[in-house]
Amino acid sequence: AQTVTQSQPEMSVQEAETVTLSCTYDTSENNYYLFWYKQPPSRQMILVIRQEAYKQQNATENRFSVNFQKAAKSFSLKISDSQLGDTAMYFCALEETSGSRLTFGEGTQLTVNP
Amino acid sequence: DTEVTQTPKHLVMGMTNKKSLKCEQHMGHRAMYWYKQKAKKPPELMFVYSYEKLSINESVPSRFSPECPNSSLLNLHLHALQPEDSALYLCASSQGGPIQNIQYFGAGTRLSVL
């Protein structure tokens, strides 16, 4: 069975600075997808970024980028130029191509301070 | 448009009540999901509908009864709930089919069982 681990329950960063959230995972499959979702106080889960395991190039979405290390089974999220609106719970998630279920990590609560 | 709409936003019910949660999407997605989320925890999958057929039931108690009347609509019927069922209930949808698809989430229904 697949597992996702986020070892940082809480993090904080000053506005405009850069922060990195960690995620490690385990799966026996070679083909899978990795995601970062954010859940602000408004409750809606919003997709931040997605990475296909077969792609070596790290995904980037504006201020958000990932460091995907397949051999180490590591998938960290870097947020550049942090903004107050980035304050949220961030969940790392994995989906194997053979199934239709997302496996979530326990989440990291990120607070951006003014 | 990547909107998944859930109603109501908040619901308070007694243990003897019958109520329903509703989820709607107009993205042409053929897979729909119900999740339960406790505070500061990741979502837990409850049910998956694929092409209007129940494909996954994560051993959810029978007091939760899902229904998918058509490809755009997903209901969760609630009956004789317990106080521990109080949680945020999230609906999600994805394109469905044999390839991996991104799940888009609604804002959830905050349920309190008295």
mmCIF file of N, CA, C and O in Angstrom, chain A residues 33 35 37 39 42-45 47 50 89 91 95 97 100-102 104-106, chain B residues 9-10 33 35 37 41-43 45 56 58 88 100 102-103 105-108 110:
data_model
loop_
_atom_site.group_PDB
_atom_site.id
_atom_site.type_symbol
_atom_site.label_atom_id
_atom_site.label_comp_id
_atom_site.label_asym_id
_atom_site.label_seq_id
_atom_site.Cartn_x
_atom_site.Cartn_y
_atom_site.Cartn_z
ATOM 1 N N TYR A 33 1.270 9.599 -9.873
ATOM 2 C CA TYR A 33 1.213 11.055 -9.934
ATOM 3 C C TYR A 33 1.311 11.610 -8.514
ATOM 4 O O TYR A 33 0.784 11.026 -7.574
ATOM 5 N N PHE A 35 0.873 15.214 -6.103
ATOM 6 C CA PHE A 35 0.158 16.487 -6.069
ATOM 7 C C PHE A 35 0.488 17.244 -4.778
ATOM 8 O O PHE A 35 0.775 16.642 -3.744
ATOM 9 N N TYR A 37 -1.879 19.956 -2.745
ATOM 10 C CA TYR A 37 -3.134 20.690 -2.619
ATOM 11 C C TYR A 37 -2.996 21.654 -1.448
ATOM 12 O O TYR A 37 -2.340 21.351 -0.457
ATOM 13 N N GLN A 39 -5.351 23.985 1.333
ATOM 14 C CA GLN A 39 -6.697 24.144 1.893
ATOM 15 C C GLN A 39 -6.683 25.342 2.835
ATOM 16 O O GLN A 39 -6.297 25.248 3.989
ATOM 17 N N SER A 42 -10.989 28.918 4.060
ATOM 18 C CA SER A 42 -12.259 28.815 3.335
ATOM 19 C C SER A 42 -12.660 27.365 3.077
ATOM 20 O O SER A 42 -13.768 27.095 2.622
ATOM 21 N N ARG A 43 -11.766 26.429 3.336
ATOM 22 C CA ARG A 43 -12.006 24.979 3.324
ATOM 23 C C ARG A 43 -11.809 24.295 1.976
ATOM 24 O O ARG A 43 -11.640 23.079 1.937
ATOM 25 N N GLN A 44 -11.893 25.042 0.881
ATOM 26 C CA GLN A 44 -11.823 24.368 -0.411
ATOM 27 C C GLN A 44 -10.416 23.877 -0.698
ATOM 28 O O GLN A 44 -9.454 24.616 -0.572
ATOM 29 N N MET A 45 -10.316 22.620 -1.101
ATOM 30 C CA MET A 45 -9.033 22.044 -1.494
ATOM 31 C C MET A 45 -8.722 22.522 -2.905
ATOM 32 O O MET A 45 -9.504 22.298 -3.827
ATOM 33 N N LEU A 47 -5.901 22.597 -6.048
ATOM 34 C CA LEU A 47 -4.690 22.001 -6.592
ATOM 35 C C LEU A 47 -3.639 23.086 -6.813
ATOM 36 O O LEU A 47 -3.897 24.084 -7.470
ATOM 37 N N ARG A 50 1.141 19.619 -9.889
ATOM 38 C CA ARG A 50 1.036 18.194 -10.167
ATOM 39 C C ARG A 50 2.300 17.736 -10.884
ATOM 40 O O ARG A 50 2.850 18.473 -11.716
ATOM 41 N N MET A 89 -3.403 25.081 4.943
ATOM 42 C CA MET A 89 -2.895 23.731 5.174
ATOM 43 C C MET A 89 -2.512 23.168 3.801
ATOM 44 O O MET A 89 -3.298 23.270 2.852
ATOM 45 N N PHE A 91 -1.399 19.836 1.647
ATOM 46 C CA PHE A 91 -1.388 18.382 1.645
ATOM 47 C C PHE A 91 -0.629 17.875 0.422
ATOM 48 O O PHE A 91 -0.897 18.285 -0.705
ATOM 49 N N GLU A 95 -1.244 9.451 -6.278
ATOM 50 C CA GLU A 95 -2.238 8.592 -6.911
ATOM 51 C C GLU A 95 -1.527 7.656 -7.867
ATOM 52 O O GLU A 95 -0.817 8.115 -8.773
ATOM 53 N N THR A 97 -1.343 5.020 -10.937
ATOM 54 C CA THR A 97 -2.094 4.995 -12.185
ATOM 55 C C THR A 97 -3.049 3.812 -12.243
ATOM 56 O O THR A 97 -3.984 3.789 -13.016
ATOM 57 N N SER A 100 -7.873 4.793 -8.498
ATOM 58 C CA SER A 100 -8.504 6.104 -8.615
ATOM 59 C C SER A 100 -8.578 6.787 -7.254
ATOM 60 O O SER A 100 -9.427 7.638 -7.051
ATOM 61 N N ARG A 101 -7.706 6.411 -6.341
ATOM 62 C CA ARG A 101 -7.786 7.032 -5.030
ATOM 63 C C ARG A 101 -6.518 7.826 -4.740
ATOM 64 O O ARG A 101 -5.412 7.425 -5.069
ATOM 65 N N LEU A 102 -6.727 8.959 -4.093
ATOM 66 C CA LEU A 102 -5.622 9.788 -3.639
ATOM 67 C C LEU A 102 -5.223 9.357 -2.235
ATOM 68 O O LEU A 102 -6.095 9.192 -1.377
ATOM 69 N N PHE A 104 -3.307 10.863 0.899
ATOM 70 C CA PHE A 104 -2.843 12.150 1.398
ATOM 71 C C PHE A 104 -1.852 11.974 2.537
ATOM 72 O O PHE A 104 -1.936 11.026 3.325
ATOM 73 N N GLY A 105 -0.937 12.944 2.645
ATOM 74 C CA GLY A 105 -0.139 13.074 3.853
ATOM 75 C C GLY A 105 -0.951 13.754 4.936
ATOM 76 O O GLY A 105 -2.090 14.157 4.718
ATOM 77 N N GLU A 106 -0.347 13.906 6.134
ATOM 78 C CA GLU A 106 -1.059 14.480 7.273
ATOM 79 C C GLU A 106 -1.191 15.995 7.185
ATOM 80 O O GLU A 106 -1.943 16.587 7.947
ATOM 81 N N LYS B 9 -23.835 24.678 2.877
ATOM 82 C CA LYS B 9 -22.479 24.932 3.387
ATOM 83 C C LYS B 9 -22.350 24.456 4.833
ATOM 84 O O LYS B 9 -21.281 24.019 5.265
ATOM 85 N N HIS B 10 -23.429 24.608 5.579
ATOM 86 C CA HIS B 10 -23.447 24.179 6.975
ATOM 87 C C HIS B 10 -24.735 23.395 7.219
ATOM 88 O O HIS B 10 -25.776 23.708 6.638
ATOM 89 N N TYR B 33 -16.644 11.823 -6.092
ATOM 90 C CA TYR B 33 -16.103 11.274 -4.848
ATOM 91 C C TYR B 33 -16.734 11.965 -3.642
ATOM 92 O O TYR B 33 -17.006 13.170 -3.684
ATOM 93 N N TYR B 35 -15.644 12.540 0.414
ATOM 94 C CA TYR B 35 -14.618 12.443 1.438
ATOM 95 C C TYR B 35 -15.188 12.979 2.749
ATOM 96 O O TYR B 35 -15.998 13.886 2.768
ATOM 97 N N GLN B 37 -13.670 14.735 6.290
ATOM 98 C CA GLN B 37 -12.455 15.353 6.824
ATOM 99 C C GLN B 37 -12.691 15.879 8.228
ATOM 100 O O GLN B 37 -13.533 16.744 8.436
ATOM 101 N N LYS B 41 -6.927 17.243 9.808
ATOM 102 C CA LYS B 41 -6.583 15.931 9.273
ATOM 103 C C LYS B 41 -6.798 15.904 7.768
ATOM 104 O O LYS B 41 -7.529 16.740 7.232
ATOM 105 N N PRO B 42 -6.171 14.970 7.065
ATOM 106 C CA PRO B 42 -6.417 14.880 5.629
ATOM 107 C C PRO B 42 -7.794 14.290 5.336
ATOM 108 O O PRO B 42 -8.384 13.629 6.201
ATOM 109 N N PRO B 43 -8.312 14.513 4.149
ATOM 110 C CA PRO B 43 -9.602 13.897 3.778
ATOM 111 C C PRO B 43 -9.476 12.377 3.735
ATOM 112 O O PRO B 43 -8.441 11.837 3.342
ATOM 113 N N LEU B 45 -11.296 9.068 2.075
ATOM 114 C CA LEU B 45 -12.221 8.666 1.014
ATOM 115 C C LEU B 45 -13.351 7.819 1.585
ATOM 116 O O LEU B 45 -13.129 6.905 2.391
ATOM 117 N N ILE B 56 -16.220 2.350 -5.564
ATOM 118 C CA ILE B 56 -15.481 2.176 -4.321
ATOM 119 C C ILE B 56 -16.373 2.567 -3.145
ATOM 120 O O ILE B 56 -16.984 3.633 -3.155
ATOM 121 N N GLU B 58 -15.577 2.577 0.895
ATOM 122 C CA GLU B 58 -14.530 2.313 1.867
ATOM 123 C C GLU B 58 -15.099 1.850 3.208
ATOM 124 O O GLU B 58 -14.804 2.419 4.246
ATOM 125 N N LEU B 88 -16.253 17.831 8.175
ATOM 126 C CA LEU B 88 -16.408 18.496 6.882
ATOM 127 C C LEU B 88 -16.532 17.399 5.824
ATOM 128 O O LEU B 88 -15.687 16.496 5.768
ATOM 129 N N GLN B 100 -4.994 8.824 -15.471
ATOM 130 C CA GLN B 100 -5.104 9.603 -14.238
ATOM 131 C C GLN B 100 -5.725 10.962 -14.509
ATOM 132 O O GLN B 100 -5.420 11.596 -15.506
ATOM 133 N N ILE B 102 -7.089 14.760 -12.648
ATOM 134 C CA ILE B 102 -7.037 15.634 -11.492
ATOM 135 C C ILE B 102 -8.401 15.663 -10.821
ATOM 136 O O ILE B 102 -9.430 15.757 -11.490
ATOM 137 N N GLN B 103 -8.404 15.594 -9.505
ATOM 138 C CA GLN B 103 -9.643 15.737 -8.750
ATOM 139 C C GLN B 103 -9.834 17.203 -8.378
ATOM 140 O O GLN B 103 -8.929 17.845 -7.839
ATOM 141 N N PHE B 105 -12.149 19.772 -6.111
ATOM 142 C CA PHE B 105 -12.940 19.678 -4.891
ATOM 143 C C PHE B 105 -13.928 20.834 -4.760
ATOM 144 O O PHE B 105 -13.666 21.959 -5.205
ATOM 145 N N GLY B 106 -15.037 20.545 -4.089
ATOM 146 C CA GLY B 106 -15.948 21.578 -3.663
ATOM 147 C C GLY B 106 -15.493 22.163 -2.334
ATOM 148 O O GLY B 106 -14.503 21.717 -1.753
ATOM 149 N N ALA B 107 -16.238 23.158 -1.856
ATOM 150 C CA ALA B 107 -15.880 23.849 -0.608
ATOM 151 C C ALA B 107 -16.366 23.097 0.626
ATOM 152 O O ALA B 107 -16.045 23.491 1.747
ATOM 153 N N GLY B 108 -17.149 22.059 0.429
ATOM 154 C CA GLY B 108 -17.526 21.211 1.540
ATOM 155 C C GLY B 108 -18.801 21.619 2.252
ATOM 156 O O GLY B 108 -19.288 22.742 2.117
ATOM 157 N N ARG B 110 -20.091 21.634 6.191
ATOM 158 C CA ARG B 110 -19.707 21.445 7.589
ATOM 159 C C ARG B 110 -20.895 20.868 8.322
ATOM 160 O O ARG B 110 -21.910 21.529 8.467
#
